[in-house]
Amino acid sequence: MATASDLIMATYRRFVDELPALEKLALSIRVELRGRGDVQVFRVQSPGPEITKMDPDDARLEISMPRATLNEHAEEGTIDDWNGALEHGDIKVGGDPAVVKLLGTVIGKHQARTHFKRVR
């Protein structure tokens, strides 16, 4: 079974593959994984990413989710899958409102481009 750090790395890589603009974004992210009475907190520093098991002081984005959600979507989940989990309430995102808004805008534009059908 993959470690939480490996799953976070796989998720980061999939996001960057779908949204290359995110690769250049310098950001510290707090990722909280809840499961079976245990809470694990990781610091993800991008670009890179550098993943360490610690509670960051400088996080501008905070993501909280059950470990099962990470397990389910890490290897093959698309941005649409993650967005569905967010809308369903499995994932909670907080932090600096400007960063949250920026990411929402980038993801929204990506989804509009991928769902747009060209009329000829």
Tab-separated table of N, CA, C and O in Angstrom:
chain	number	residue	atom	x	y	z
A	1	MET	N	0.852	-1.186	0.000
A	1	MET	CA	0.000	0.000	0.000
A	1	MET	C	0.895	1.246	0.000
A	1	MET	O	1.891	1.306	0.704
A	2	ALA	N	0.493	2.231	-0.782
A	2	ALA	CA	1.258	3.463	-0.899
A	2	ALA	C	1.122	4.305	0.366
A	2	ALA	O	0.081	4.301	1.020
A	3	THR	N	2.177	5.054	0.662
A	3	THR	CA	2.127	5.946	1.817
A	3	THR	C	1.337	7.202	1.451
A	3	THR	O	1.116	7.497	0.271
A	4	ALA	N	0.948	7.938	2.460
A	4	ALA	CA	0.200	9.176	2.231
A	4	ALA	C	1.024	10.159	1.405
A	4	ALA	O	0.494	10.820	0.510
A	5	SER	N	2.319	10.238	1.661
A	5	SER	CA	3.188	11.139	0.894
A	5	SER	C	3.213	10.754	-0.580
A	5	SER	O	3.183	11.626	-1.453
A	6	ASP	N	3.268	9.450	-0.854
A	6	ASP	CA	3.262	8.983	-2.244
A	6	ASP	C	1.947	9.336	-2.934
A	6	ASP	O	1.934	9.747	-4.100
A	7	LEU	N	0.839	9.191	-2.217
A	7	LEU	CA	-0.465	9.515	-2.787
A	7	LEU	C	-0.619	11.014	-3.027
A	7	LEU	O	-1.182	11.433	-4.046
A	8	ILE	N	-0.109	11.821	-2.112
A	8	ILE	CA	-0.145	13.278	-2.294
A	8	ILE	C	0.700	13.658	-3.504
A	8	ILE	O	0.297	14.499	-4.323
A	9	MET	N	1.874	13.038	-3.657
A	9	MET	CA	2.747	13.305	-4.813
A	9	MET	C	2.041	12.922	-6.113
A	9	MET	O	2.071	13.680	-7.089
A	10	ALA	N	1.395	11.762	-6.146
A	10	ALA	CA	0.680	11.319	-7.346
A	10	ALA	C	-0.445	12.287	-7.693
A	10	ALA	O	-0.650	12.628	-8.867
A	11	THR	N	-1.157	12.748	-6.675
A	11	THR	CA	-2.246	13.702	-6.898
A	11	THR	C	-1.706	15.012	-7.453
A	11	THR	O	-2.243	15.568	-8.410
A	12	TYR	N	-0.633	15.506	-6.872
A	12	TYR	CA	-0.010	16.749	-7.336
A	12	TYR	C	0.399	16.615	-8.805
A	12	TYR	O	0.127	17.492	-9.619
A	13	ARG	N	1.040	15.508	-9.140
A	13	ARG	CA	1.499	15.274	-10.518
A	13	ARG	C	0.322	15.247	-11.502
A	13	ARG	O	0.406	15.780	-12.596
A	14	ARG	N	-0.774	14.616	-11.100
A	14	ARG	CA	-1.949	14.546	-11.982
A	14	ARG	C	-2.546	15.936	-12.190
A	14	ARG	O	-2.963	16.292	-13.282
A	15	PHE	N	-2.596	16.750	-11.130
A	15	PHE	CA	-3.115	18.109	-11.256
A	15	PHE	C	-2.239	18.928	-12.194
A	15	PHE	O	-2.741	19.648	-13.048
A	16	VAL	N	-0.928	18.817	-12.035
A	16	VAL	CA	-0.005	19.576	-12.878
A	16	VAL	C	-0.075	19.096	-14.331
A	16	VAL	O	0.021	19.902	-15.255
A	17	ASP	N	-0.275	17.801	-14.540
A	17	ASP	CA	-0.414	17.289	-15.913
A	17	ASP	C	-1.657	17.862	-16.584
A	17	ASP	O	-1.633	18.188	-17.763
A	18	GLU	N	-2.751	17.980	-15.836
A	18	GLU	CA	-3.992	18.528	-16.396
A	18	GLU	C	-3.962	20.056	-16.476
A	18	GLU	O	-4.545	20.637	-17.382
A	19	LEU	N	-3.312	20.680	-15.499
A	19	LEU	CA	-3.244	22.150	-15.444
A	19	LEU	C	-1.783	22.585	-15.328
A	19	LEU	O	-1.299	22.883	-14.229
A	20	PRO	N	-1.053	22.661	-16.423
A	20	PRO	CA	0.372	23.015	-16.360
A	20	PRO	C	0.648	24.369	-15.713
A	20	PRO	O	1.724	24.587	-15.170
A	21	ALA	N	-0.320	25.281	-15.712
A	21	ALA	CA	-0.127	26.593	-15.092
A	21	ALA	C	0.121	26.481	-13.593
A	21	ALA	O	0.760	27.350	-12.998
A	22	LEU	N	-0.363	25.417	-12.961
A	22	LEU	CA	-0.175	25.245	-11.522
A	22	LEU	C	1.263	24.892	-11.150
A	22	LEU	O	1.670	25.085	-10.016
A	23	GLU	N	2.028	24.392	-12.114
A	23	GLU	CA	3.387	23.964	-11.819
A	23	GLU	C	4.273	25.123	-11.374
A	23	GLU	O	5.150	24.957	-10.530
A	24	LYS	N	4.037	26.311	-11.901
A	24	LYS	CA	4.868	27.471	-11.586
A	24	LYS	C	4.426	28.203	-10.330
A	24	LYS	O	5.125	29.079	-9.842
A	25	LEU	N	3.278	27.845	-9.787
A	25	LEU	CA	2.727	28.529	-8.628
A	25	LEU	C	3.514	28.168	-7.368
A	25	LEU	O	3.598	27.008	-6.984
A	26	ALA	N	4.124	29.166	-6.751
A	26	ALA	CA	4.869	28.954	-5.502
A	26	ALA	C	3.882	29.072	-4.349
A	26	ALA	O	3.319	30.138	-4.106
A	27	LEU	N	3.672	27.955	-3.652
A	27	LEU	CA	2.619	27.911	-2.655
A	27	LEU	C	2.938	26.877	-1.591
A	27	LEU	O	3.483	25.820	-1.873
A	28	SER	N	2.585	27.187	-0.363
A	28	SER	CA	2.680	26.230	0.732
A	28	SER	C	1.256	25.792	1.079
A	28	SER	O	0.385	26.623	1.311
A	29	ILE	N	1.049	24.472	1.084
A	29	ILE	CA	-0.285	23.917	1.289
A	29	ILE	C	-0.290	23.017	2.512
A	29	ILE	O	0.630	22.221	2.709
A	30	ARG	N	-1.334	23.146	3.319
A	30	ARG	CA	-1.533	22.258	4.467
A	30	ARG	C	-2.562	21.211	4.056
A	30	ARG	O	-3.680	21.550	3.684
A	31	VAL	N	-2.164	19.945	4.094
A	31	VAL	CA	-3.064	18.849	3.742
A	31	VAL	C	-3.340	18.043	5.002
A	31	VAL	O	-2.413	17.539	5.636
A	32	GLU	N	-4.609	17.950	5.366
A	32	GLU	CA	-5.034	17.213	6.546
A	32	GLU	C	-5.803	15.978	6.097
A	32	GLU	O	-6.794	16.087	5.379
A	33	LEU	N	-5.321	14.816	6.510
A	33	LEU	CA	-5.974	13.550	6.179
A	33	LEU	C	-6.557	12.951	7.447
A	33	LEU	O	-5.834	12.734	8.420
A	34	ARG	N	-7.862	12.693	7.433
A	34	ARG	CA	-8.545	12.122	8.594
A	34	ARG	C	-8.906	10.675	8.297
A	34	ARG	O	-9.352	10.356	7.198
A	35	GLY	N	-8.727	9.828	9.292
A	35	GLY	CA	-9.138	8.445	9.102
A	35	GLY	C	-9.002	7.622	10.356
A	35	GLY	O	-7.963	7.639	11.010
A	36	ARG	N	-10.067	6.923	10.707
A	36	ARG	CA	-10.089	5.994	11.843
A	36	ARG	C	-9.527	6.595	13.133
A	36	ARG	O	-8.693	6.002	13.805
A	37	GLY	N	-9.959	7.778	13.454
A	37	GLY	CA	-9.547	8.406	14.699
A	37	GLY	C	-8.166	9.025	14.657
A	37	GLY	O	-7.677	9.540	15.649
A	38	ASP	N	-7.519	8.992	13.506
A	38	ASP	CA	-6.175	9.530	13.360
A	38	ASP	C	-6.216	10.696	12.380
A	38	ASP	O	-6.963	10.674	11.401
A	39	VAL	N	-5.428	11.720	12.646
A	39	VAL	CA	-5.316	12.853	11.733
A	39	VAL	C	-3.845	13.024	11.395
A	39	VAL	O	-3.003	13.138	12.282
A	40	GLN	N	-3.538	13.016	10.092
A	40	GLN	CA	-2.182	13.258	9.632
A	40	GLN	C	-2.157	14.606	8.930
A	40	GLN	O	-3.048	14.918	8.145
A	41	VAL	N	-1.132	15.399	9.210
A	41	VAL	CA	-1.008	16.721	8.602
A	41	VAL	C	0.308	16.778	7.831
A	41	VAL	O	1.364	16.401	8.349
A	42	PHE	N	0.228	17.257	6.592
A	42	PHE	CA	1.391	17.346	5.729
A	42	PHE	C	1.549	18.765	5.216
A	42	PHE	O	0.572	19.500	5.041
A	43	ARG	N	2.792	19.132	4.960
A	43	ARG	CA	3.110	20.404	4.313
A	43	ARG	C	3.563	20.070	2.899
A	43	ARG	O	4.491	19.286	2.707
A	44	VAL	N	2.887	20.670	1.927
A	44	VAL	CA	3.246	20.481	0.525
A	44	VAL	C	3.726	21.827	0.011
A	44	VAL	O	2.975	22.802	0.006
A	45	GLN	N	4.985	21.880	-0.386
A	45	GLN	CA	5.576	23.106	-0.904
A	45	GLN	C	5.722	22.951	-2.412
A	45	GLN	O	6.364	22.013	-2.875
A	46	SER	N	5.084	23.841	-3.150
A	46	SER	CA	5.229	23.796	-4.602
A	46	SER	C	5.995	25.042	-5.045
A	46	SER	O	5.991	26.037	-4.330
A	47	PRO	N	6.684	25.025	-6.170
A	47	PRO	CA	6.784	23.907	-7.102
A	47	PRO	C	7.693	22.822	-6.552
A	47	PRO	O	8.427	23.037	-5.604
A	48	GLY	N	7.599	21.715	-7.126
A	48	GLY	CA	8.392	20.575	-6.673
A	48	GLY	C	7.631	19.290	-6.834
A	48	GLY	O	7.727	18.649	-7.855
A	49	PRO	N	6.869	18.921	-5.950
A	49	PRO	CA	6.624	19.443	-4.599
A	49	PRO	C	7.567	18.811	-3.578
A	49	PRO	O	8.128	17.751	-3.805
A	50	GLU	N	7.704	19.486	-2.478
A	50	GLU	CA	8.391	18.942	-1.311
A	50	GLU	C	7.300	18.623	-0.296
A	50	GLU	O	6.554	19.509	0.107
A	51	ILE	N	7.224	17.367	0.116
A	51	ILE	CA	6.179	16.932	1.036
A	51	ILE	C	6.823	16.500	2.340
A	51	ILE	O	7.696	15.638	2.349
A	52	THR	N	6.402	17.132	3.435
A	52	THR	CA	6.902	16.765	4.758
A	52	THR	C	5.722	16.580	5.696
A	52	THR	O	4.686	17.226	5.540
A	53	LYS	N	5.896	15.698	6.647
A	53	LYS	CA	4.836	15.440	7.622
A	53	LYS	C	5.022	16.406	8.784
A	53	LYS	O	5.801	16.158	9.702
A	54	MET	N	4.321	17.530	8.694
A	54	MET	CA	4.387	18.565	9.722
A	54	MET	C	3.238	19.529	9.517
A	54	MET	O	2.637	19.569	8.460
A	55	ASP	N	2.922	20.293	10.533
A	55	ASP	CA	1.886	21.318	10.445
A	55	ASP	C	2.562	22.627	10.054
A	55	ASP	O	3.311	23.207	10.847
A	56	PRO	N	2.324	23.110	8.825
A	56	PRO	CA	3.028	24.308	8.365
A	56	PRO	C	2.491	25.592	8.987
A	56	PRO	O	1.303	25.730	9.232
A	57	ASP	N	3.407	26.529	9.223
A	57	ASP	CA	3.029	27.850	9.736
A	57	ASP	C	2.672	28.790	8.590
A	57	ASP	O	1.930	29.745	8.775
A	58	ASP	N	3.230	28.518	7.416
A	58	ASP	CA	3.136	29.440	6.299
A	58	ASP	C	2.139	29.014	5.221
A	58	ASP	O	2.181	29.512	4.103
A	59	ALA	N	1.229	28.109	5.532
A	59	ALA	CA	0.291	27.596	4.534
A	59	ALA	C	-0.683	28.675	4.076
A	59	ALA	O	-1.301	29.340	4.894
A	60	ARG	N	-0.797	28.833	2.760
A	60	ARG	CA	-1.750	29.792	2.201
A	60	ARG	C	-3.002	29.095	1.705
A	60	ARG	O	-3.989	29.734	1.373
A	61	LEU	N	-2.940	27.758	1.646
A	61	LEU	CA	-4.075	26.957	1.220
A	61	LEU	C	-4.176	25.770	2.162
A	61	LEU	O	-3.161	25.153	2.496
A	62	GLU	N	-5.387	25.474	2.616
A	62	GLU	CA	-5.609	24.351	3.527
A	62	GLU	C	-6.629	23.411	2.906
A	62	GLU	O	-7.713	23.835	2.508
A	63	ILE	N	-6.257	22.124	2.828
A	63	ILE	CA	-7.130	21.106	2.258
A	63	ILE	C	-7.317	20.018	3.298
A	63	ILE	O	-6.351	19.495	3.840
A	64	SER	N	-8.569	19.697	3.583
A	64	SER	CA	-8.895	18.679	4.572
A	64	SER	C	-9.806	17.644	3.920
A	64	SER	O	-10.776	18.008	3.253
A	65	MET	N	-9.465	16.355	4.119
A	65	MET	CA	-10.254	15.289	3.511
A	65	MET	C	-10.040	13.985	4.249
A	65	MET	O	-9.032	13.818	4.947
A	66	PRO	N	-10.964	13.050	4.104
A	66	PRO	CA	-10.742	11.714	4.650
A	66	PRO	C	-9.642	11.010	3.858
A	66	PRO	O	-9.489	11.219	2.653
A	67	ARG	N	-8.873	10.187	4.518
A	67	ARG	CA	-7.808	9.440	3.841
A	67	ARG	C	-8.399	8.568	2.735
A	67	ARG	O	-7.786	8.378	1.682
A	68	ALA	N	-9.608	8.056	2.926
A	68	ALA	CA	-10.245	7.215	1.920
A	68	ALA	C	-10.455	7.972	0.609
A	68	ALA	O	-10.327	7.396	-0.477
A	69	THR	N	-10.764	9.257	0.686
A	69	THR	CA	-10.941	10.063	-0.524
A	69	THR	C	-9.631	10.186	-1.276
A	69	THR	O	-9.594	10.065	-2.500
A	70	LEU	N	-8.544	10.416	-0.547
A	70	LEU	CA	-7.230	10.479	-1.185
A	70	LEU	C	-6.893	9.138	-1.821
A	70	LEU	O	-6.436	9.083	-2.962
A	71	ASN	N	-7.132	8.047	-1.108
A	71	ASN	CA	-6.853	6.718	-1.650
A	71	ASN	C	-7.630	6.473	-2.937
A	71	ASN	O	-7.112	5.897	-3.886
A	72	GLU	N	-8.872	6.907	-2.956
A	72	GLU	CA	-9.757	6.656	-4.097
A	72	GLU	C	-9.356	7.436	-5.341
A	72	GLU	O	-9.391	6.914	-6.452
A	73	HIS	N	-8.970	8.690	-5.160
A	73	HIS	CA	-8.752	9.566	-6.313
A	73	HIS	C	-7.293	9.814	-6.670
A	73	HIS	O	-7.028	10.381	-7.727
A	74	ALA	N	-6.352	9.437	-5.845
A	74	ALA	CA	-4.957	9.827	-6.060
A	74	ALA	C	-4.374	9.303	-7.363
A	74	ALA	O	-3.755	10.052	-8.114
A	75	GLU	N	-4.536	8.040	-7.644
A	75	GLU	CA	-3.875	7.444	-8.796
A	75	GLU	C	-4.546	7.768	-10.124
A	75	GLU	O	-3.873	7.985	-11.120
A	76	GLU	N	-5.874	7.777	-10.162
A	76	GLU	CA	-6.551	7.943	-11.436
A	76	GLU	C	-7.619	9.032	-11.438
A	76	GLU	O	-8.353	9.171	-12.415
A	77	GLY	N	-7.728	9.788	-10.369
A	77	GLY	CA	-8.745	10.826	-10.295
A	77	GLY	C	-8.405	12.032	-11.156
A	77	GLY	O	-7.268	12.485	-11.174
A	78	THR	N	-9.397	12.538	-11.844
A	78	THR	CA	-9.222	13.741	-12.650
A	78	THR	C	-9.659	14.956	-11.834
A	78	THR	O	-10.206	14.819	-10.739
A	79	ILE	N	-9.456	16.111	-12.399
A	79	ILE	CA	-9.903	17.327	-11.716
A	79	ILE	C	-11.412	17.296	-11.532
A	79	ILE	O	-11.928	17.740	-10.512
A	80	ASP	N	-12.134	16.735	-12.493
A	80	ASP	CA	-13.588	16.614	-12.362
A	80	ASP	C	-13.961	15.730	-11.175
A	80	ASP	O	-14.921	16.016	-10.458
A	81	ASP	N	-13.208	14.647	-10.959
A	81	ASP	CA	-13.464	13.765	-9.811
A	81	ASP	C	-13.241	14.509	-8.494
A	81	ASP	O	-14.041	14.403	-7.561
A	82	TRP	N	-12.147	15.264	-8.423
A	82	TRP	CA	-11.852	16.030	-7.213
A	82	TRP	C	-12.891	17.112	-6.990
A	82	TRP	O	-13.299	17.368	-5.862
A	83	ASN	N	-13.313	17.757	-8.072
A	83	ASN	CA	-14.341	18.797	-7.965
A	83	ASN	C	-15.652	18.201	-7.464
A	83	ASN	O	-16.352	18.811	-6.655
A	84	GLY	N	-15.985	16.994	-7.939
A	84	GLY	CA	-17.182	16.310	-7.456
A	84	GLY	C	-17.108	16.005	-5.973
A	84	GLY	O	-18.088	16.166	-5.238
A	85	ALA	N	-15.928	15.583	-5.508
A	85	ALA	CA	-15.737	15.309	-4.081
A	85	ALA	C	-15.853	16.597	-3.265
A	85	ALA	O	-16.387	16.590	-2.154
A	86	LEU	N	-15.375	17.698	-3.826
A	86	LEU	CA	-15.484	18.999	-3.151
A	86	LEU	C	-16.946	19.424	-3.056
A	86	LEU	O	-17.408	19.843	-1.990
A	87	GLU	N	-17.689	19.287	-4.150
A	87	GLU	CA	-19.099	19.668	-4.146
A	87	GLU	C	-19.929	18.760	-3.242
A	87	GLU	O	-20.916	19.197	-2.664
A	88	HIS	N	-19.518	17.513	-3.121
A	88	HIS	CA	-20.221	16.550	-2.266
A	88	HIS	C	-19.913	16.786	-0.788
A	88	HIS	O	-20.617	16.301	0.094
A	89	GLY	N	-18.848	17.530	-0.488
A	89	GLY	CA	-18.489	17.828	0.890
A	89	GLY	C	-17.431	16.919	1.472
A	89	GLY	O	-17.119	17.013	2.661
A	90	ASP	N	-16.859	16.040	0.656
A	90	ASP	CA	-15.794	15.161	1.153
A	90	ASP	C	-14.502	15.928	1.389
A	90	ASP	O	-13.698	15.554	2.237
A	91	ILE	N	-14.301	16.976	0.628
A	91	ILE	CA	-13.080	17.775	0.721
A	91	ILE	C	-13.461	19.185	1.135
A	91	ILE	O	-14.434	19.753	0.631
A	92	LYS	N	-12.670	19.751	2.041
A	92	LYS	CA	-12.870	21.134	2.462
A	92	LYS	C	-11.603	21.913	2.117
A	92	LYS	O	-10.503	21.458	2.401
A	93	VAL	N	-11.794	23.079	1.503
A	93	VAL	CA	-10.678	23.924	1.094
A	93	VAL	C	-10.830	25.274	1.756
A	93	VAL	O	-11.914	25.855	1.779
A	94	GLY	N	-9.747	25.761	2.316
A	94	GLY	CA	-9.758	27.062	2.967
A	94	GLY	C	-8.403	27.718	2.840
A	94	GLY	O	-7.527	27.248	2.125
A	95	GLY	N	-8.230	28.802	3.557
A	95	GLY	CA	-6.961	29.517	3.521
A	95	GLY	C	-7.145	30.920	3.002
A	95	GLY	O	-8.220	31.521	3.129
A	96	ASP	N	-6.112	31.431	2.380
A	96	ASP	CA	-6.102	32.780	1.828
A	96	ASP	C	-7.178	32.879	0.734
A	96	ASP	O	-7.123	32.157	-0.262
A	97	PRO	N	-8.174	33.751	0.912
A	97	PRO	CA	-9.267	33.839	-0.064
A	97	PRO	C	-8.791	34.148	-1.487
A	97	PRO	O	-9.379	33.664	-2.450
A	98	ALA	N	-7.721	34.924	-1.630
A	98	ALA	CA	-7.213	35.245	-2.966
A	98	ALA	C	-6.670	34.001	-3.655
A	98	ALA	O	-6.879	33.803	-4.860
A	99	VAL	N	-5.996	33.133	-2.910
A	99	VAL	CA	-5.443	31.902	-3.473
A	99	VAL	C	-6.568	30.933	-3.824
A	99	VAL	O	-6.561	30.318	-4.892
A	100	VAL	N	-7.538	30.807	-2.940
A	100	VAL	CA	-8.678	29.922	-3.205
A	100	VAL	C	-9.421	30.396	-4.451
A	100	VAL	O	-9.779	29.587	-5.326
A	101	LYS	N	-9.626	31.702	-4.574
A	101	LYS	CA	-10.312	32.260	-5.741
A	101	LYS	C	-9.497	32.030	-7.010
A	101	LYS	O	-10.048	31.670	-8.054
A	102	LEU	N	-8.175	32.234	-6.933
A	102	LEU	CA	-7.305	32.017	-8.090
A	102	LEU	C	-7.386	30.577	-8.573
A	102	LEU	O	-7.559	30.317	-9.769
A	103	LEU	N	-7.286	29.627	-7.662
A	103	LEU	CA	-7.364	28.215	-8.044
A	103	LEU	C	-8.733	27.871	-8.613
A	103	LEU	O	-8.836	27.127	-9.599
A	104	GLY	N	-9.774	28.402	-8.016
A	104	GLY	CA	-11.124	28.172	-8.527
A	104	GLY	C	-11.292	28.700	-9.939
A	104	GLY	O	-11.907	28.046	-10.792
A	105	THR	N	-10.733	29.857	-10.216
A	105	THR	CA	-10.811	30.446	-11.547
A	105	THR	C	-10.048	29.606	-12.563
A	105	THR	O	-10.547	29.325	-13.658
A	106	VAL	N	-8.830	29.196	-12.208
A	106	VAL	CA	-8.008	28.381	-13.119
A	106	VAL	C	-8.692	27.056	-13.417
A	106	VAL	O	-8.786	26.633	-14.579
A	107	ILE	N	-9.207	26.398	-12.395
A	107	ILE	CA	-9.880	25.111	-12.583
A	107	ILE	C	-11.178	25.298	-13.370
A	107	ILE	O	-11.495	24.508	-14.257
A	108	GLY	N	-11.926	26.353	-13.088
A	108	GLY	CA	-13.160	26.624	-13.818
A	108	GLY	C	-12.917	26.857	-15.302
A	108	GLY	O	-13.650	26.346	-16.153
A	109	LYS	N	-11.869	27.627	-15.630
A	109	LYS	CA	-11.540	27.873	-17.039
A	109	LYS	C	-11.102	26.585	-17.717
A	109	LYS	O	-11.444	26.331	-18.875
A	110	HIS	N	-10.351	25.751	-17.014
A	110	HIS	CA	-9.927	24.470	-17.573
A	110	HIS	C	-11.136	23.592	-17.882
A	110	HIS	O	-11.222	22.994	-18.954
A	111	GLN	N	-12.060	23.526	-16.950
A	111	GLN	CA	-13.253	22.707	-17.153
A	111	GLN	C	-14.103	23.251	-18.297
A	111	GLN	O	-14.669	22.482	-19.069
A	112	ALA	N	-14.183	24.557	-18.430
A	112	ALA	CA	-14.942	25.144	-19.533
A	112	ALA	C	-14.298	24.790	-20.874
A	112	ALA	O	-15.002	24.483	-21.840
A	113	ARG	N	-12.965	24.809	-20.934
A	113	ARG	CA	-12.273	24.448	-22.176
A	113	ARG	C	-12.457	22.981	-22.518
A	113	ARG	O	-12.652	22.633	-23.684
A	114	THR	N	-12.389	22.106	-21.535
A	114	THR	CA	-12.470	20.682	-21.820
A	114	THR	C	-13.902	20.227	-22.106
A	114	THR	O	-14.090	19.249	-22.816
A	115	HIS	N	-14.882	20.956	-21.606
A	115	HIS	CA	-16.277	20.566	-21.827
A	115	HIS	C	-16.901	21.298	-23.011
A	115	HIS	O	-18.027	21.019	-23.373
A	116	PHE	N	-16.173	22.227	-23.574
A	116	PHE	CA	-16.684	23.018	-24.684
A	116	PHE	C	-16.652	22.181	-25.956
A	116	PHE	O	-15.641	21.581	-26.296
A	117	LYS	N	-17.753	22.118	-26.643
A	117	LYS	CA	-17.817	21.383	-27.904
A	117	LYS	C	-17.784	22.392	-29.037
A	117	LYS	O	-18.603	23.305	-29.093
A	118	ARG	N	-16.852	22.219	-29.918
A	118	ARG	CA	-16.694	23.153	-31.032
A	118	ARG	C	-17.757	22.869	-32.101
A	118	ARG	O	-17.943	21.751	-32.530
A	119	VAL	N	-18.410	23.925	-32.528
A	119	VAL	CA	-19.437	23.821	-33.563
A	119	VAL	C	-18.802	24.205	-34.888
A	119	VAL	O	-18.144	25.233	-34.992
A	120	ARG	N	-19.013	23.354	-35.888
A	120	ARG	CA	-18.404	23.656	-37.204
A	120	ARG	C	-19.459	23.909	-38.227
A	120	ARG	O	-20.497	23.462	-38.269
